[in-house]
mmCIF file of C-alpha atoms in Angstrom:
data_model
loop_
_atom_site.group_PDB
_atom_site.id
_atom_site.type_symbol
_atom_site.label_atom_id
_atom_site.label_comp_id
_atom_site.label_asym_id
_atom_site.label_seq_id
_atom_site.Cartn_x
_atom_site.Cartn_y
_atom_site.Cartn_z
ATOM 1 C CA MET A 161 -46.536 25.105 -7.770
ATOM 2 C CA THR A 162 -48.515 22.145 -6.401
ATOM 3 C CA ASP A 163 -50.407 21.715 -9.699
ATOM 4 C CA VAL A 164 -47.199 21.234 -11.702
ATOM 5 C CA PRO A 165 -46.319 17.534 -12.044
ATOM 6 C CA LYS A 166 -42.903 16.378 -10.920
ATOM 7 C CA PRO A 167 -40.421 15.827 -13.781
ATOM 8 C CA LEU A 168 -40.599 12.027 -13.551
ATOM 9 C CA ASP A 169 -44.203 11.459 -12.536
ATOM 10 C CA GLY A 170 -45.433 8.305 -14.271
ATOM 11 C CA ILE A 171 -41.967 6.745 -14.599
ATOM 12 C CA ARG A 172 -41.587 3.371 -12.866
ATOM 13 C CA VAL A 173 -38.156 1.973 -11.954
ATOM 14 C CA LEU A 174 -37.006 -1.481 -10.879
ATOM 15 C CA ASP A 175 -33.902 -1.237 -8.696
ATOM 16 C CA LEU A 176 -32.315 -4.642 -8.214
ATOM 17 C CA ALA A 177 -28.798 -3.313 -7.635
ATOM 18 C CA THR A 178 -26.879 -3.457 -4.355
ATOM 19 C CA PHE A 179 -24.805 -0.968 -2.411
ATOM 20 C CA ILE A 180 -24.627 2.539 -3.795
ATOM 21 C CA ALA A 181 -23.945 3.423 -7.454
ATOM 22 C CA ALA A 182 -26.903 2.059 -9.432
ATOM 23 C CA PRO A 183 -29.256 2.313 -6.421
ATOM 24 C CA MET A 184 -28.333 5.982 -6.090
ATOM 25 C CA ALA A 185 -29.196 6.559 -9.748
ATOM 26 C CA ALA A 186 -32.607 5.019 -9.077
ATOM 27 C CA GLY A 187 -32.893 7.104 -5.910
ATOM 28 C CA ILE A 188 -32.302 10.345 -7.804
ATOM 29 C CA LEU A 189 -35.151 9.426 -10.141
ATOM 30 C CA GLY A 190 -37.345 8.727 -7.121
ATOM 31 C CA GLU A 191 -36.625 12.144 -5.643
ATOM 32 C CA PHE A 192 -38.156 13.730 -8.739
ATOM 33 C CA GLY A 193 -41.338 11.693 -8.936
ATOM 34 C CA ALA A 194 -40.489 8.238 -10.272
ATOM 35 C CA GLU A 195 -41.919 5.195 -8.514
ATOM 36 C CA VAL A 196 -38.894 3.117 -7.476
ATOM 37 C CA ILE A 197 -39.404 -0.561 -6.634
ATOM 38 C CA LYS A 198 -36.426 -1.996 -4.757
ATOM 39 C CA ILE A 199 -35.905 -5.724 -5.405
ATOM 40 C CA GLU A 200 -34.236 -7.454 -2.446
ATOM 41 C CA GLN A 201 -33.224 -11.001 -1.608
ATOM 42 C CA PRO A 202 -35.814 -12.675 0.640
ATOM 43 C CA LYS A 203 -34.865 -12.734 4.342
ATOM 44 C CA ALA A 204 -31.358 -11.269 3.798
ATOM 45 C CA GLY A 205 -32.272 -8.059 1.988
ATOM 46 C CA ASP A 206 -29.845 -5.629 0.375
ATOM 47 C CA PRO A 207 -26.310 -5.731 1.902
ATOM 48 C CA LEU A 208 -26.565 -1.940 2.288
ATOM 49 C CA ARG A 209 -28.927 -2.617 5.195
ATOM 50 C CA ARG A 210 -25.830 -3.771 7.106
ATOM 51 C CA PHE A 211 -23.328 -1.196 5.783
ATOM 52 C CA GLY A 212 -22.321 1.772 7.914
ATOM 53 C CA VAL A 213 -23.462 2.981 11.334
ATOM 54 C CA PRO A 214 -26.189 0.685 12.669
ATOM 55 C CA ALA A 215 -29.618 1.828 13.797
ATOM 56 C CA ASP A 216 -29.931 -1.127 16.140
ATOM 57 C CA GLU A 217 -33.616 -0.664 16.895
ATOM 58 C CA ILE A 218 -34.615 -1.502 13.312
ATOM 59 C CA GLY A 219 -31.899 -3.953 12.251
ATOM 60 C CA ALA A 220 -30.612 -1.650 9.508
ATOM 61 C CA THR A 221 -28.144 1.216 9.157
ATOM 62 C CA TYR A 222 -28.398 4.953 8.741
ATOM 63 C CA CYS A 223 -26.772 4.508 5.340
ATOM 64 C CA TRP A 224 -29.740 2.382 4.310
ATOM 65 C CA LEU A 225 -32.238 4.911 5.655
ATOM 66 C CA SER A 226 -30.569 7.682 3.653
ATOM 67 C CA GLU A 227 -29.694 5.918 0.396
ATOM 68 C CA ALA A 228 -32.886 3.857 0.022
ATOM 69 C CA ARG A 229 -35.083 6.931 0.443
ATOM 70 C CA ASN A 230 -38.382 7.095 -1.455
ATOM 71 C CA LYS A 231 -38.226 3.410 -2.450
ATOM 72 C CA LYS A 232 -40.694 0.546 -2.125
ATOM 73 C CA SER A 233 -39.143 -2.729 -0.949
ATOM 74 C CA VAL A 234 -40.210 -6.066 -2.412
ATOM 75 C CA THR A 235 -38.481 -9.401 -1.940
ATOM 76 C CA LEU A 236 -37.765 -11.707 -4.876
ATOM 77 C CA ASP A 237 -35.263 -14.500 -5.502
ATOM 78 C CA LEU A 238 -34.133 -13.997 -9.093
ATOM 79 C CA ARG A 239 -32.105 -17.209 -8.997
ATOM 80 C CA ARG A 240 -35.273 -19.299 -8.962
ATOM 81 C CA PRO A 241 -37.179 -19.825 -12.227
ATOM 82 C CA GLU A 242 -40.449 -18.629 -10.678
ATOM 83 C CA GLY A 243 -38.701 -15.565 -9.307
ATOM 84 C CA ALA A 244 -37.234 -14.826 -12.736
ATOM 85 C CA ASP A 245 -40.690 -15.210 -14.293
ATOM 86 C CA ILE A 246 -42.157 -12.692 -11.825
ATOM 87 C CA PHE A 247 -39.313 -10.309 -12.609
ATOM 88 C CA LYS A 248 -40.151 -10.557 -16.308
ATOM 89 C CA GLN A 249 -43.736 -9.603 -15.485
ATOM 90 C CA LEU A 250 -42.446 -6.590 -13.573
ATOM 91 C CA ALA A 251 -40.105 -5.638 -16.417
ATOM 92 C CA ALA A 252 -43.115 -5.431 -18.730
ATOM 93 C CA GLU A 253 -44.684 -2.830 -16.420
ATOM 94 C CA VAL A 254 -41.730 -0.490 -15.883
ATOM 95 C CA ASP A 255 -39.717 2.080 -17.779
ATOM 96 C CA VAL A 256 -36.288 1.542 -16.196
ATOM 97 C CA VAL A 257 -34.277 -1.328 -14.716
ATOM 98 C CA CYS A 258 -31.127 -0.628 -12.651
ATOM 99 C CA GLU A 259 -28.636 -3.438 -11.998
ATOM 100 C CA ASN A 260 -24.995 -3.728 -10.956
ATOM 101 C CA PHE A 261 -24.142 -7.414 -11.087
ATOM 102 C CA ARG A 262 -21.008 -8.666 -12.787
ATOM 103 C CA PRO A 263 -21.469 -8.891 -16.560
ATOM 104 C CA GLY A 264 -23.141 -12.168 -17.477
ATOM 105 C CA LYS A 265 -24.983 -12.702 -14.166
ATOM 106 C CA MET A 266 -28.329 -11.366 -15.406
ATOM 107 C CA GLU A 267 -27.955 -13.470 -18.547
ATOM 108 C CA GLU A 268 -27.238 -16.505 -16.364
ATOM 109 C CA TRP A 269 -30.638 -15.984 -14.726
ATOM 110 C CA GLY A 270 -32.342 -15.579 -18.110
ATOM 111 C CA LEU A 271 -32.806 -11.860 -17.468
ATOM 112 C CA GLY A 272 -30.228 -10.299 -19.772
ATOM 113 C CA TRP A 273 -30.791 -7.249 -21.929
ATOM 114 C CA ASP A 274 -31.935 -9.185 -25.007
ATOM 115 C CA THR A 275 -34.599 -11.000 -22.987
ATOM 116 C CA LEU A 276 -35.906 -7.909 -21.197
ATOM 117 C CA CYS A 277 -35.851 -5.775 -24.341
ATOM 118 C CA ALA A 278 -37.953 -8.394 -26.151
ATOM 119 C CA ILE A 279 -40.493 -8.183 -23.334
ATOM 120 C CA ASN A 280 -40.453 -4.376 -23.211
ATOM 121 C CA PRO A 281 -38.931 -2.779 -26.349
ATOM 122 C CA ARG A 282 -39.057 0.729 -24.791
ATOM 123 C CA LEU A 283 -37.135 -0.344 -21.677
ATOM 124 C CA VAL A 284 -34.103 1.576 -20.407
ATOM 125 C CA MET A 285 -31.585 -0.501 -18.448
ATOM 126 C CA LEU A 286 -28.729 0.908 -16.382
ATOM 127 C CA ARG A 287 -25.860 -1.560 -16.063
ATOM 128 C CA VAL A 288 -23.167 -0.489 -13.605
ATOM 129 C CA SER A 289 -20.187 -2.770 -12.982
ATOM 130 C CA GLY A 290 -16.610 -2.442 -11.847
ATOM 131 C CA TYR A 291 -15.092 -2.407 -15.336
ATOM 132 C CA GLY A 292 -18.075 -2.220 -17.694
ATOM 133 C CA GLN A 293 -19.768 -4.796 -19.908
ATOM 134 C CA THR A 294 -16.812 -5.148 -22.300
ATOM 135 C CA GLY A 295 -13.014 -5.315 -22.153
ATOM 136 C CA PRO A 296 -10.507 -7.781 -20.676
ATOM 137 C CA ASN A 297 -11.360 -6.815 -17.078
ATOM 138 C CA ALA A 298 -15.138 -6.983 -17.487
ATOM 139 C CA THR A 299 -15.709 -9.972 -15.199
ATOM 140 C CA ARG A 300 -13.471 -8.736 -12.371
ATOM 141 C CA PRO A 301 -15.128 -7.572 -9.137
ATOM 142 C CA GLY A 302 -15.034 -3.866 -8.449
ATOM 143 C CA PHE A 303 -15.842 -1.468 -5.633
ATOM 144 C CA ALA A 304 -15.321 2.249 -5.200
ATOM 145 C CA ARG A 305 -11.832 1.860 -3.718
ATOM 146 C CA ILE A 306 -10.858 -0.238 -6.736
ATOM 147 C CA ALA A 307 -12.336 2.394 -9.050
ATOM 148 C CA HIS A 308 -10.370 5.176 -7.331
ATOM 149 C CA ALA A 309 -7.164 3.211 -7.862
ATOM 150 C CA PHE A 310 -7.801 2.023 -11.420
ATOM 151 C CA GLY A 311 -9.233 5.374 -12.545
ATOM 152 C CA GLY A 312 -6.155 7.335 -11.446
ATOM 153 C CA LEU A 313 -7.512 9.269 -8.444
ATOM 154 C CA SER A 314 -5.758 7.416 -5.622
ATOM 155 C CA HIS A 315 -2.345 8.059 -7.214
ATOM 156 C CA LEU A 316 -3.025 11.799 -6.899
ATOM 157 C CA THR A 317 -4.182 11.734 -3.275
ATOM 158 C CA GLY A 318 -1.847 12.224 -0.315
ATOM 159 C CA GLU A 319 1.416 13.902 0.626
ATOM 160 C CA VAL A 320 4.120 14.281 -2.010
ATOM 161 C CA ASP A 321 6.344 11.543 -0.590
ATOM 162 C CA GLY A 322 3.585 9.558 1.092
ATOM 163 C CA PRO A 323 1.447 6.602 0.065
ATOM 164 C CA PRO A 324 -1.647 6.970 -2.130
ATOM 165 C CA LEU A 325 -4.671 7.655 0.061
ATOM 166 C CA THR A 326 -8.428 7.260 -0.111
ATOM 167 C CA PRO A 327 -9.927 10.551 -1.342
ATOM 168 C CA GLY A 328 -12.215 11.211 1.620
ATOM 169 C CA SER A 329 -15.288 9.000 1.248
ATOM 170 C CA THR A 330 -14.447 5.419 0.327
ATOM 171 C CA SER A 331 -17.698 5.477 -1.690
ATOM 172 C CA LEU A 332 -16.922 8.555 -3.797
ATOM 173 C CA ALA A 333 -16.848 6.627 -7.090
ATOM 174 C CA ASP A 334 -20.206 5.069 -6.237
ATOM 175 C CA TYR A 335 -21.835 8.453 -5.748
ATOM 176 C CA ILE A 336 -20.305 9.960 -8.884
ATOM 177 C CA SER A 337 -21.371 6.894 -10.866
ATOM 178 C CA GLY A 338 -24.869 7.229 -9.436
ATOM 179 C CA VAL A 339 -25.113 10.752 -10.831
ATOM 180 C CA TYR A 340 -23.762 9.706 -14.247
ATOM 181 C CA GLY A 341 -26.078 6.705 -14.186
ATOM 182 C CA ALA A 342 -29.103 8.925 -13.583
ATOM 183 C CA LEU A 343 -27.958 11.190 -16.415
ATOM 184 C CA GLY A 344 -27.639 8.212 -18.752
ATOM 185 C CA ILE A 345 -31.112 6.989 -17.818
ATOM 186 C CA LEU A 346 -32.670 10.393 -18.488
ATOM 187 C CA LEU A 347 -30.984 10.645 -21.880
ATOM 188 C CA ALA A 348 -32.153 7.152 -22.814
ATOM 189 C CA LEU A 349 -35.679 7.847 -21.550
ATOM 190 C CA ARG A 350 -35.911 10.815 -23.886
ATOM 191 C CA VAL A 351 -35.125 8.543 -26.844
ATOM 192 C CA SER A 352 -37.572 5.946 -25.571
ATOM 193 C CA GLU A 353 -40.349 8.509 -25.247
ATOM 194 C CA HIS A 354 -39.771 10.177 -28.620
ATOM 195 C CA ALA A 355 -38.693 7.234 -30.784
ATOM 196 C CA GLY A 356 -40.016 4.196 -28.900
ATOM 197 C CA VAL A 357 -36.508 2.717 -28.813
ATOM 198 C CA GLY A 358 -35.147 1.211 -25.617
ATOM 199 C CA GLN A 359 -31.459 0.826 -24.806
ATOM 200 C CA TYR A 360 -29.048 -0.001 -22.019
ATOM 201 C CA VAL A 361 -26.586 2.342 -20.333
ATOM 202 C CA ASP A 362 -23.167 0.716 -19.814
ATOM 203 C CA LEU A 363 -21.216 2.405 -17.015
ATOM 204 C CA ALA A 364 -17.981 1.215 -15.407
ATOM 205 C CA LEU A 365 -17.434 2.379 -11.843
ATOM 206 C CA TYR A 366 -13.987 3.783 -12.624
ATOM 207 C CA GLU A 367 -15.069 5.801 -15.665
ATOM 208 C CA PRO A 368 -16.600 8.837 -13.897
ATOM 209 C CA VAL A 369 -13.412 8.997 -11.769
ATOM 210 C CA LEU A 370 -11.222 9.002 -14.872
ATOM 211 C CA ARG A 371 -13.456 11.664 -16.462
ATOM 212 C CA MET A 372 -12.820 14.092 -13.574
ATOM 213 C CA LEU A 373 -9.004 14.261 -13.584
ATOM 214 C CA ASP A 374 -8.586 17.872 -14.757
ATOM 215 C CA ASP A 375 -6.064 17.978 -17.631
ATOM 216 C CA LEU A 376 -4.299 14.754 -16.639
ATOM 217 C CA ILE A 377 -5.188 12.899 -19.856
ATOM 218 C CA PRO A 378 -4.390 15.570 -22.486
ATOM 219 C CA ALA A 379 -1.271 16.709 -20.586
ATOM 220 C CA TYR A 380 0.168 13.199 -20.641
ATOM 221 C CA ALA A 381 -0.827 12.623 -24.269
ATOM 222 C CA ALA A 382 0.789 15.878 -25.393
ATOM 223 C CA LYS A 383 3.808 16.170 -23.106
ATOM 224 C CA GLY A 384 4.240 12.892 -21.240
ATOM 225 C CA ILE A 385 3.543 14.559 -17.883
ATOM 226 C CA VAL A 386 2.729 12.107 -15.076
ATOM 227 C CA ARG A 387 1.289 14.146 -12.244
ATOM 228 C CA GLY A 388 1.929 12.754 -8.776
ATOM 229 C CA ARG A 389 0.654 13.511 -5.304
ATOM 230 C CA GLN A 390 0.769 17.192 -4.438
ATOM 231 C CA GLY A 391 0.040 17.234 -0.732
ATOM 232 C CA LEU A 392 -1.700 20.331 0.558
ATOM 233 C CA GLY A 393 -1.419 22.314 -2.680
ATOM 234 C CA THR A 394 -1.729 21.902 -6.431
ATOM 235 C CA SER A 395 0.510 22.326 -9.459
ATOM 236 C CA ASN A 396 -2.000 24.560 -11.282
ATOM 237 C CA ALA A 397 -2.322 27.531 -8.927
ATOM 238 C CA CYS A 398 -0.684 29.070 -5.870
ATOM 239 C CA PRO A 399 -1.568 29.617 -3.089
ATOM 240 C CA HIS A 400 -4.215 26.987 -3.531
ATOM 241 C CA GLY A 401 -4.422 24.525 -0.674
ATOM 242 C CA HIS A 402 -5.011 23.904 3.010
ATOM 243 C CA PHE A 403 -3.451 26.026 5.736
ATOM 244 C CA ARG A 404 -3.376 25.699 9.508
ATOM 245 C CA THR A 405 -5.003 28.292 11.712
ATOM 246 C CA SER A 406 -4.537 28.709 15.455
ATOM 247 C CA ASP A 407 -7.374 26.220 16.062
ATOM 248 C CA GLY A 408 -7.967 24.265 12.840
ATOM 249 C CA TRP A 409 -7.631 24.366 9.072
ATOM 250 C CA VAL A 410 -8.852 26.488 6.174
ATOM 251 C CA ALA A 411 -8.816 26.140 2.399
ATOM 252 C CA ILE A 412 -7.573 29.120 0.389
ATOM 253 C CA ALA A 413 -7.850 29.177 -3.408
ATOM 254 C CA CYS A 414 -6.192 31.923 -5.430
ATOM 255 C CA THR A 415 -6.696 30.684 -8.979
ATOM 256 C CA ASN A 416 -5.627 33.893 -10.750
ATOM 257 C CA ASP A 417 -3.481 36.994 -10.288
ATOM 258 C CA ARG A 418 -6.349 39.226 -9.248
ATOM 259 C CA MET A 419 -7.321 36.919 -6.391
ATOM 260 C CA PHE A 420 -3.731 36.787 -5.194
ATOM 261 C CA GLU A 421 -3.602 40.582 -5.244
ATOM 262 C CA ARG A 422 -6.596 40.635 -2.879
ATOM 263 C CA LEU A 423 -4.872 38.122 -0.626
ATOM 264 C CA ALA A 424 -1.653 40.151 -0.587
ATOM 265 C CA ARG A 425 -3.601 43.221 0.539
ATOM 266 C CA ALA A 426 -5.381 41.118 3.188
ATOM 267 C CA ILE A 427 -1.997 39.974 4.493
ATOM 268 C CA GLN A 428 -0.983 43.649 4.455
ATOM 269 C CA GLN A 429 1.888 42.893 2.118
ATOM 270 C CA PRO A 430 0.619 44.293 -1.213
ATOM 271 C CA GLU A 431 4.146 44.217 -2.623
ATOM 272 C CA LEU A 432 3.836 40.418 -2.868
ATOM 273 C CA ALA A 433 1.528 40.907 -5.866
ATOM 274 C CA THR A 434 3.917 43.095 -7.879
ATOM 275 C CA PRO A 435 5.533 41.757 -11.082
ATOM 276 C CA GLU A 436 8.921 41.806 -9.323
ATOM 277 C CA ARG A 437 7.669 39.358 -6.663
ATOM 278 C CA PHE A 438 4.774 36.923 -7.100
ATOM 279 C CA GLY A 439 2.274 38.900 -9.157
ATOM 280 C CA THR A 440 1.954 36.282 -11.913
ATOM 281 C CA THR A 441 0.875 32.657 -11.751
ATOM 282 C CA PRO A 442 4.194 31.353 -13.185
ATOM 283 C CA ALA A 443 6.129 33.347 -10.588
ATOM 284 C CA ARG A 444 4.041 31.922 -7.753
ATOM 285 C CA LEU A 445 4.283 28.366 -9.052
ATOM 286 C CA ASN A 446 8.055 28.671 -9.418
ATOM 287 C CA ASN A 447 8.259 29.867 -5.821
ATOM 288 C CA SER A 448 5.332 27.949 -4.341
ATOM 289 C CA GLY A 449 7.209 26.896 -1.213
ATOM 290 C CA GLU A 450 8.003 30.497 -0.301
ATOM 291 C CA VAL A 451 4.499 31.751 -1.145
ATOM 292 C CA ASP A 452 2.791 29.000 0.849
ATOM 293 C CA ALA A 453 5.102 29.639 3.812
ATOM 294 C CA ILE A 454 4.148 33.331 3.847
ATOM 295 C CA VAL A 455 0.437 32.456 3.773
ATOM 296 C CA GLN A 456 0.866 29.777 6.418
ATOM 297 C CA GLY A 457 2.650 32.160 8.749
ATOM 298 C CA TRP A 458 -0.250 34.580 8.385
ATOM 299 C CA THR A 459 -3.108 32.081 8.861
ATOM 300 C CA LEU A 460 -1.569 30.729 12.074
ATOM 301 C CA GLN A 461 -2.120 34.097 13.701
ATOM 302 C CA MET A 462 -5.935 33.817 13.581
ATOM 303 C CA THR A 463 -8.669 31.410 14.559
ATOM 304 C CA THR A 464 -10.522 29.667 11.761
ATOM 305 C CA ASP A 465 -13.737 31.652 12.274
ATOM 306 C CA ASN A 466 -11.943 34.984 12.385
ATOM 307 C CA LEU A 467 -9.843 34.184 9.336
ATOM 308 C CA VAL A 468 -12.833 33.074 7.250
ATOM 309 C CA ALA A 469 -14.756 36.234 8.182
ATOM 310 C CA TYR A 470 -11.724 38.438 7.522
ATOM 311 C CA CYS A 471 -11.206 36.916 4.068
ATOM 312 C CA ALA A 472 -14.897 37.169 3.207
ATOM 313 C CA GLU A 473 -14.820 40.907 3.896
ATOM 314 C CA ARG A 474 -11.901 41.229 1.460
ATOM 315 C CA ASP A 475 -13.280 38.914 -1.243
ATOM 316 C CA VAL A 476 -10.545 36.310 -0.748
ATOM 317 C CA PRO A 477 -11.732 32.705 -1.431
ATOM 318 C CA CYS A 478 -11.458 30.949 1.925
ATOM 319 C CA ALA A 479 -13.481 28.357 3.826
ATOM 320 C CA ALA A 480 -13.118 26.302 6.964
ATOM 321 C CA VAL A 481 -12.229 22.640 6.520
ATOM 322 C CA ASN A 482 -15.461 21.486 8.102
ATOM 323 C CA THR A 483 -16.157 18.420 10.177
ATOM 324 C CA VAL A 484 -19.662 16.984 9.966
ATOM 325 C CA GLU A 485 -20.365 18.616 13.333
ATOM 326 C CA GLN A 486 -19.524 21.996 11.834
ATOM 327 C CA ILE A 487 -21.694 21.238 8.803
ATOM 328 C CA PHE A 488 -24.684 20.766 11.103
ATOM 329 C CA ALA A 489 -23.953 24.094 12.814
ATOM 330 C CA ASP A 490 -23.262 26.171 9.708
ATOM 331 C CA PRO A 491 -25.861 28.916 9.057
ATOM 332 C CA HIS A 492 -25.348 28.846 5.276
ATOM 333 C CA ILE A 493 -26.053 25.112 5.075
ATOM 334 C CA ALA A 494 -29.146 25.711 7.205
ATOM 335 C CA ALA A 495 -30.290 28.585 4.980
ATOM 336 C CA ARG A 496 -29.822 26.465 1.851
ATOM 337 C CA GLN A 497 -31.725 23.602 3.521
ATOM 338 C CA ASN A 498 -28.993 21.171 2.552
ATOM 339 C CA LEU A 499 -30.093 18.791 5.297
ATOM 340 C CA VAL A 500 -33.614 17.457 5.737
ATOM 341 C CA THR A 501 -35.071 15.739 8.796
ATOM 342 C CA LEU A 502 -37.803 13.097 8.556
ATOM 343 C CA ALA A 503 -39.712 11.300 11.292
ATOM 344 C CA HIS A 504 -39.158 7.549 11.617
ATOM 345 C CA ASP A 505 -41.765 5.455 13.437
ATOM 346 C CA ILE A 506 -39.187 3.842 15.709
ATOM 347 C CA LEU A 507 -36.058 6.024 15.582
ATOM 348 C CA GLY A 508 -37.748 9.413 15.711
ATOM 349 C CA PRO A 509 -36.078 12.274 13.780
ATOM 350 C CA VAL A 510 -33.542 11.146 11.161
ATOM 351 C CA THR A 511 -31.494 13.723 9.226
ATOM 352 C CA VAL A 512 -30.251 13.011 5.705
ATOM 353 C CA PRO A 513 -28.776 15.068 2.823
ATOM 354 C CA ALA A 514 -31.378 17.028 0.894
ATOM 355 C CA VAL A 515 -32.247 16.590 -2.788
ATOM 356 C CA LEU A 516 -29.966 17.826 -5.555
ATOM 357 C CA PRO A 517 -30.216 19.586 -7.912
ATOM 358 C CA ARG A 518 -32.605 22.288 -6.723
ATOM 359 C CA LEU A 519 -35.403 23.048 -9.207
ATOM 360 C CA SER A 520 -37.334 26.291 -8.764
ATOM 361 C CA GLU A 521 -40.747 25.054 -9.933
ATOM 362 C CA THR A 522 -40.736 21.264 -9.536
ATOM 363 C CA PRO A 523 -38.311 20.495 -6.695
ATOM 364 C CA GLY A 524 -37.517 16.953 -5.678
ATOM 365 C CA VAL A 525 -38.472 15.631 -2.266
ATOM 366 C CA VAL A 526 -37.379 13.060 0.270
ATOM 367 C CA GLY A 527 -40.747 11.581 1.115
ATOM 368 C CA THR A 528 -39.732 8.449 3.003
ATOM 369 C CA LEU A 529 -36.626 6.898 4.507
ATOM 370 C CA GLY A 530 -35.261 3.488 3.525
ATOM 371 C CA PRO A 531 -38.149 0.986 3.790
ATOM 372 C CA ALA A 532 -38.582 -2.154 5.859
ATOM 373 C CA LEU A 533 -37.732 -5.363 4.006
ATOM 374 C CA GLY A 534 -40.614 -6.517 1.816
ATOM 375 C CA SER A 535 -42.954 -3.803 3.043
ATOM 376 C CA SER A 536 -44.413 -3.283 -0.454
ATOM 377 C CA ASN A 537 -44.807 -6.931 -1.466
ATOM 378 C CA GLU A 538 -48.595 -6.818 -1.409
ATOM 379 C CA ASP A 539 -48.767 -3.392 -3.042
ATOM 380 C CA ILE A 540 -46.621 -4.476 -6.007
ATOM 381 C CA TYR A 541 -47.368 -8.166 -6.446
ATOM 382 C CA THR A 542 -51.100 -7.968 -5.804
ATOM 383 C CA GLY A 543 -51.801 -4.384 -6.829
ATOM 384 C CA LEU A 544 -49.569 -4.188 -9.916
ATOM 385 C CA LEU A 545 -49.291 -7.787 -11.125
ATOM 386 C CA GLY A 546 -52.630 -9.077 -9.837
ATOM 387 C CA ILE A 547 -51.219 -12.093 -7.962
ATOM 388 C CA ASP A 548 -53.954 -13.487 -5.711
ATOM 389 C CA ALA A 549 -53.663 -14.105 -1.983
ATOM 390 C CA GLU A 550 -53.319 -17.881 -2.286
ATOM 391 C CA HIS A 551 -50.452 -17.578 -4.764
ATOM 392 C CA MET A 552 -48.817 -14.897 -2.594
ATOM 393 C CA THR A 553 -48.873 -17.275 0.371
ATOM 394 C CA ALA A 554 -47.326 -20.047 -1.707
ATOM 395 C CA LEU A 555 -44.612 -17.719 -2.997
ATOM 396 C CA LYS A 556 -43.737 -16.640 0.519
ATOM 397 C CA GLU A 557 -43.694 -20.168 1.940
ATOM 398 C CA SER A 558 -41.438 -21.387 -0.871
ATOM 399 C CA GLY A 559 -38.959 -18.529 -0.362
ATOM 400 C CA VAL A 560 -39.486 -16.958 -3.799
ATOM 401 C CA ILE A 561 -40.562 -13.700 -2.116
#
């Protein structure tokens, strides 16, 4: 399908955000054909270049190489009047601007929504911040860990009597917000294309976390239930949690009576699934300690690989609790091409997560890894804006770019 244009061919994006949420939204657009211009501070660059495991040979990190994929890097000091003027010229030539400064910072530089919208009435602007553009907390700083706490996720994570824990990746809220940010941009672009009306997308970092809390909100509103930490299991289904094997851990999820019946037969104790024992969800939840103990005693008798294969043959939902090493070795992940390897001029092969979602006719691509600082200055400033060589030299010497 090489003759079919990518979904976002012709869309141009200015990404002046830092770290992960808004930049990821821009990155998703870039994977599906948009031209993404990454605005970075002269000399220092985006802080993400120094976040995570370093790739010492290039003075950046593997996080940067992965998350700044498909982007063109230009340097520009927005705090300087001449830098702000150049940004306004760029804003007139693009469809989307992504930013994640504290509310009021863009306005302080003379680059707020009202200014940019007057320059480009069809513009779409993604504004990601810790607490959103409005509300009493709007000017407070926010990061993913703060969003996990404020949005209610950290309270649910950990052992029943233990402290609240980080839910895996400390950047989870950033990634979720990046996806919601991309969704918001696409919705706004549709309005811009059909009605000629631009708008901004206001997204607080904690809001996607709050949105994904199962029935926590309606359950509290209706019955005053405050769910706490549930350890290895859950209050909604049983057995539904993590269980030790002889050499590791597995996840088992029996979300209904039929699945538990399959598990009971797999354990070779079919009587467990009778109405007199644990054949209904309420019965299992009321006796979750006993049910989980039976399952745990069974899983300890097998290795992880053997148990997963045994359950798969019997249609019981079960998976290994994978390390990243196991992810690299897994044949299903290989078959789905969930990882993609690109060649870097200095580092050689670099492997990063593949594009999501998977489109059958116009799939997204990872064309390039995170760029060198300012590597597209000439391409953008001379090629797009028409700035001549003498002015480019002056801009560089003065520190504007």
